[in-house]
Amino acid sequence: GGFRKELVSRLLNLHFRDQKTKVSRDALQLMVEFLRIFVVEAAVRGVRQAQAEDLDIVDVEQLEKVLPQLLLDF
Amino acid sequence: KNGFLSEEEFSLWNRLYRLRDSDKIKEITLPPVHFPSLEDEESRTTQEPTMGAHQLSLSEWRLWQDHPFPTHQVDHSDRCHQFVNIMQVIEGMRHEEDECSYELELKPYLKMEDVI
Amino acid sequence: QRLKAAVHYTMGCLCNEVALDKEVQFSKQTIAAISEVTFQQ
């Protein structure tokens, strides 16, 4: 699992103000890995919160609890 | 190859992950953050949640932010620790009756000539 | 929308890996929420 570099490339280009901006292969690879780490960190922190509440299913509530600190950490 | 989903992936997404009108929560949004104290009421454009949409809230569980949550591969940033400290100070102030410990702590350093 | 669907699908795959590893489940809404947050980040 993980982001495809073509998808990340499209996401980055979506946000570039100057369409002539180019992304090097290394920078793209780094962004792919960064997004994967962000998502896994969000998911695992959600899991930890659900486990702390003895829940088998991670729901939006558990994610909302860890979200402020997650966003501050990235 | 173009970054989009293949036929097969699209049908998997459609079946496993896509939120439907029949779901209790049909859409998830993360509204832009604004500071009430920095803007006057008129200028703040608030997006009313559409029916069935859940707006993720960063303040819903603010009382829980007085301790750092467990992390996985990425530790807490300094900013996060500062945030948790501030939430602890606010939590402490909430339970104070007459005196304000924060004020008592700072008062010895107050020199009115600095203020005037 | 096609980009969002691709991001959302990728979320689903990653969350499923974590779910298998941690022996929990993620509600559809949670995967959509992580997707929305990631898309905005």
Coordinates of C-alpha atoms in Angstrom, one line a residue:
Chain A
G1 CA 0.0 0.0 0.0
G2 CA 1.1 3.6 -0.4
F3 CA 0.7 6.5 -2.7
R4 CA 1.6 6.1 -6.4
K5 CA 4.0 8.8 -7.5
E6 CA 1.8 9.7 -10.4
L7 CA -1.0 10.5 -8.0
V8 CA 1.3 12.5 -5.7
S9 CA 2.6 14.3 -8.8
R10 CA -0.9 15.3 -9.8
L11 CA -1.7 16.4 -6.2
L12 CA 1.4 18.6 -6.1
N13 CA 0.7 20.1 -9.5
L14 CA -2.9 20.8 -8.3
H15 CA -1.5 23.1 -5.7
F16 CA 1.4 24.8 -7.6
R17 CA 0.6 28.4 -8.4
D18 CA 3.1 28.5 -11.3
Q19 CA 2.3 25.7 -13.7
K20 CA 5.9 25.7 -14.9
T21 CA 7.0 24.4 -11.5
K22 CA 8.7 21.0 -11.8
V23 CA 9.3 18.4 -9.2
S24 CA 12.5 16.3 -9.2
R25 CA 12.2 12.6 -8.9
D26 CA 13.8 12.6 -5.4
A27 CA 11.4 15.3 -4.2
L28 CA 8.5 13.3 -5.5
Q29 CA 9.7 10.2 -3.8
L30 CA 10.2 12.0 -0.6
M31 CA 6.6 13.4 -0.8
V32 CA 5.3 9.9 -1.5
E33 CA 7.0 8.6 1.6
F34 CA 6.0 11.7 3.7
L35 CA 2.3 11.2 2.9
R36 CA 2.5 7.5 3.7
I37 CA 4.1 8.2 7.1
F38 CA 1.4 10.9 7.7
V39 CA -1.5 8.5 7.0
V40 CA 0.0 5.6 8.9
E41 CA 0.6 7.9 11.9
A42 CA -3.0 9.2 11.8
A43 CA -4.3 5.6 11.5
V44 CA -2.2 4.1 14.3
R45 CA -2.9 7.0 16.7
G46 CA -6.6 6.5 16.0
V47 CA -6.1 2.8 16.8
R48 CA -4.3 3.6 20.0
Q49 CA -7.2 5.9 21.1
A50 CA -9.8 3.2 20.2
Q51 CA -7.8 0.6 22.2
A52 CA -7.6 3.0 25.2
E53 CA -11.4 3.1 25.0
D54 CA -11.7 -0.7 24.6
L55 CA -13.2 -0.3 21.2
D56 CA -12.7 -2.7 18.2
I57 CA -13.7 -0.1 15.6
V58 CA -11.8 3.2 15.1
D59 CA -14.5 5.8 14.5
V60 CA -14.3 9.5 13.6
E61 CA -14.5 10.4 17.3
Q62 CA -11.2 8.7 18.1
L63 CA -9.6 10.4 15.1
E64 CA -10.9 13.8 16.2
K65 CA -9.3 13.4 19.6
V66 CA -5.8 12.8 18.2
L67 CA -6.2 15.2 15.3
P68 CA -5.1 18.5 16.8
Q69 CA -1.8 17.1 18.1
L70 CA -1.3 15.1 14.8
L71 CA -1.6 18.3 12.7
L72 CA 0.7 20.1 15.1
D73 CA 3.3 17.3 14.7
F74 CA 3.5 17.6 10.9
Chain B
K1 CA -0.2 5.0 -14.9
N2 CA -1.9 8.4 -14.8
G3 CA -2.3 8.4 -11.1
F4 CA -6.1 7.8 -11.3
L5 CA -7.8 4.6 -10.3
S6 CA -8.0 1.7 -12.7
E7 CA -11.5 0.2 -13.5
E8 CA -10.9 -2.5 -10.9
E9 CA -9.7 -0.1 -8.2
F10 CA -12.6 2.2 -8.9
S11 CA -15.1 -0.5 -8.4
L12 CA -13.3 -1.6 -5.1
W13 CA -13.4 2.0 -3.9
N14 CA -17.0 2.4 -4.9
R15 CA -17.9 -0.8 -2.9
L16 CA -15.6 -0.5 0.1
Y17 CA -14.9 3.1 0.9
R18 CA -17.3 5.5 -0.9
L19 CA -19.7 7.2 1.5
R20 CA -23.3 6.9 0.2
D21 CA -26.5 8.8 0.8
S22 CA -27.7 5.8 2.7
D23 CA -24.8 6.2 5.3
K24 CA -25.5 8.1 8.5
I25 CA -22.6 10.4 7.6
K26 CA -22.6 11.1 3.9
E27 CA -19.6 13.4 3.8
I28 CA -16.6 14.4 5.9
T29 CA -15.2 17.9 5.7
L30 CA -12.4 19.7 7.5
P31 CA -13.4 23.3 7.8
P32 CA -10.7 25.9 7.6
V33 CA -9.5 27.0 11.0
H34 CA -10.2 30.5 12.2
F35 CA -9.4 32.4 15.4
P36 CA -12.6 34.1 16.7
S37 CA -10.4 36.5 18.6
L38 CA -8.6 37.7 15.5
E39 CA -11.5 38.4 13.3
D40 CA -14.7 40.3 13.7
E41 CA -17.9 38.5 13.4
E42 CA -18.9 39.9 10.0
S43 CA -15.8 39.0 8.2
R44 CA -15.9 35.3 9.2
T45 CA -17.5 33.2 6.5
T46 CA -18.8 30.2 8.2
Q47 CA -19.7 27.2 6.1
E48 CA -22.9 25.7 7.4
P49 CA -22.6 21.9 7.4
T50 CA -24.7 20.3 4.7
M51 CA -27.2 17.7 5.9
G52 CA -25.5 14.5 6.7
A53 CA -22.1 16.0 6.5
H54 CA -19.7 15.7 9.4
Q55 CA -17.4 18.7 10.0
L56 CA -14.2 17.5 11.7
S57 CA -13.7 19.6 14.7
L58 CA -10.3 20.5 16.3
S59 CA -12.0 21.8 19.4
E60 CA -14.6 19.2 20.1
W61 CA -12.3 17.2 22.4
R62 CA -10.2 20.2 23.7
L63 CA -10.5 18.9 27.3
W64 CA -8.6 15.8 26.2
Q65 CA -5.6 17.9 24.9
D66 CA -4.1 18.4 28.3
H67 CA -1.9 15.4 27.8
P68 CA 0.2 14.2 24.9
F69 CA -1.5 11.3 23.0
P70 CA 0.7 8.2 22.3
T71 CA 2.6 8.4 19.0
H72 CA 3.7 5.7 16.5
Q73 CA 6.6 6.6 14.2
V74 CA 6.5 10.4 14.5
D75 CA 7.1 12.0 18.0
H76 CA 5.4 15.1 19.2
S77 CA 6.8 18.4 17.9
D78 CA 7.8 21.2 20.2
R79 CA 4.8 23.1 19.0
C80 CA 2.6 20.3 20.1
H81 CA 4.2 20.2 23.6
Q82 CA 3.7 23.9 23.9
F83 CA 0.0 23.5 22.9
V84 CA -0.4 20.7 25.5
N85 CA 1.2 23.0 28.2
I86 CA -1.1 25.8 27.3
M87 CA -4.1 23.5 27.5
Q88 CA -2.9 22.4 30.9
V89 CA -2.6 26.1 32.1
I90 CA -6.1 26.8 30.8
E91 CA -7.4 23.7 32.5
G92 CA -5.8 24.7 35.7
M93 CA -7.2 28.2 35.5
R94 CA -10.7 26.8 34.9
H95 CA -10.7 25.2 38.3
E96 CA -9.3 28.3 40.2
E97 CA -11.7 30.1 42.4
D98 CA -10.6 33.6 43.6
E99 CA -6.9 33.9 42.9
C100 CA -5.3 33.3 39.5
S101 CA -2.0 31.4 39.9
Y102 CA -0.8 32.7 36.5
E103 CA -1.3 36.2 37.6
L104 CA 0.4 35.5 41.0
E105 CA 3.3 34.0 39.1
L106 CA 3.8 37.0 36.8
K107 CA 3.1 39.8 39.3
P108 CA 6.6 39.9 40.9
Y109 CA 7.9 40.9 37.4
L110 CA 5.4 43.7 36.8
K111 CA 7.0 47.2 36.8
M112 CA 4.4 49.8 36.1
E113 CA 6.9 52.1 34.7
D114 CA 7.4 49.6 32.0
V115 CA 3.7 49.8 31.2
I116 CA 3.3 53.5 31.5
Chain C
Q1 CA -13.2 14.2 -7.7
R2 CA -11.2 11.5 -9.5
L3 CA -8.1 12.6 -7.6
K4 CA -10.0 12.5 -4.3
A5 CA -11.2 9.0 -5.1
A6 CA -7.6 8.0 -5.8
V7 CA -6.5 9.5 -2.5
H8 CA -9.4 7.9 -0.7
Y9 CA -8.6 4.5 -2.2
T10 CA -5.0 4.8 -1.2
M11 CA -6.2 5.7 2.3
G12 CA -8.3 2.6 2.4
C13 CA -5.4 0.4 1.4
L14 CA -3.1 1.9 4.1
C15 CA -5.7 1.8 6.8
N16 CA -6.4 -1.8 6.0
E17 CA -2.7 -2.6 6.4
V18 CA -2.8 -0.9 9.9
A19 CA -6.1 -2.6 10.7
L20 CA -4.7 -6.0 9.9
D21 CA -1.5 -5.3 11.9
K22 CA -3.4 -3.9 14.9
E23 CA -6.4 -6.3 14.7
V24 CA -8.9 -3.5 14.7
Q25 CA -11.3 -2.1 12.1
F26 CA -11.7 1.4 10.7
S27 CA -15.2 2.7 10.0
K28 CA -15.8 3.9 6.5
Q29 CA -16.2 7.4 7.9
T30 CA -12.8 7.3 9.6
I31 CA -11.1 6.3 6.4
A32 CA -12.9 9.2 4.6
A33 CA -11.9 11.5 7.5
I34 CA -8.2 10.6 7.2
S35 CA -8.5 11.0 3.4
E36 CA -10.0 14.5 3.8
V37 CA -7.4 15.6 6.2
T38 CA -4.6 14.2 4.0
F39 CA -6.0 15.8 0.9
Q40 CA -6.1 19.2 2.7
Q41 CA -2.6 18.8 4.2

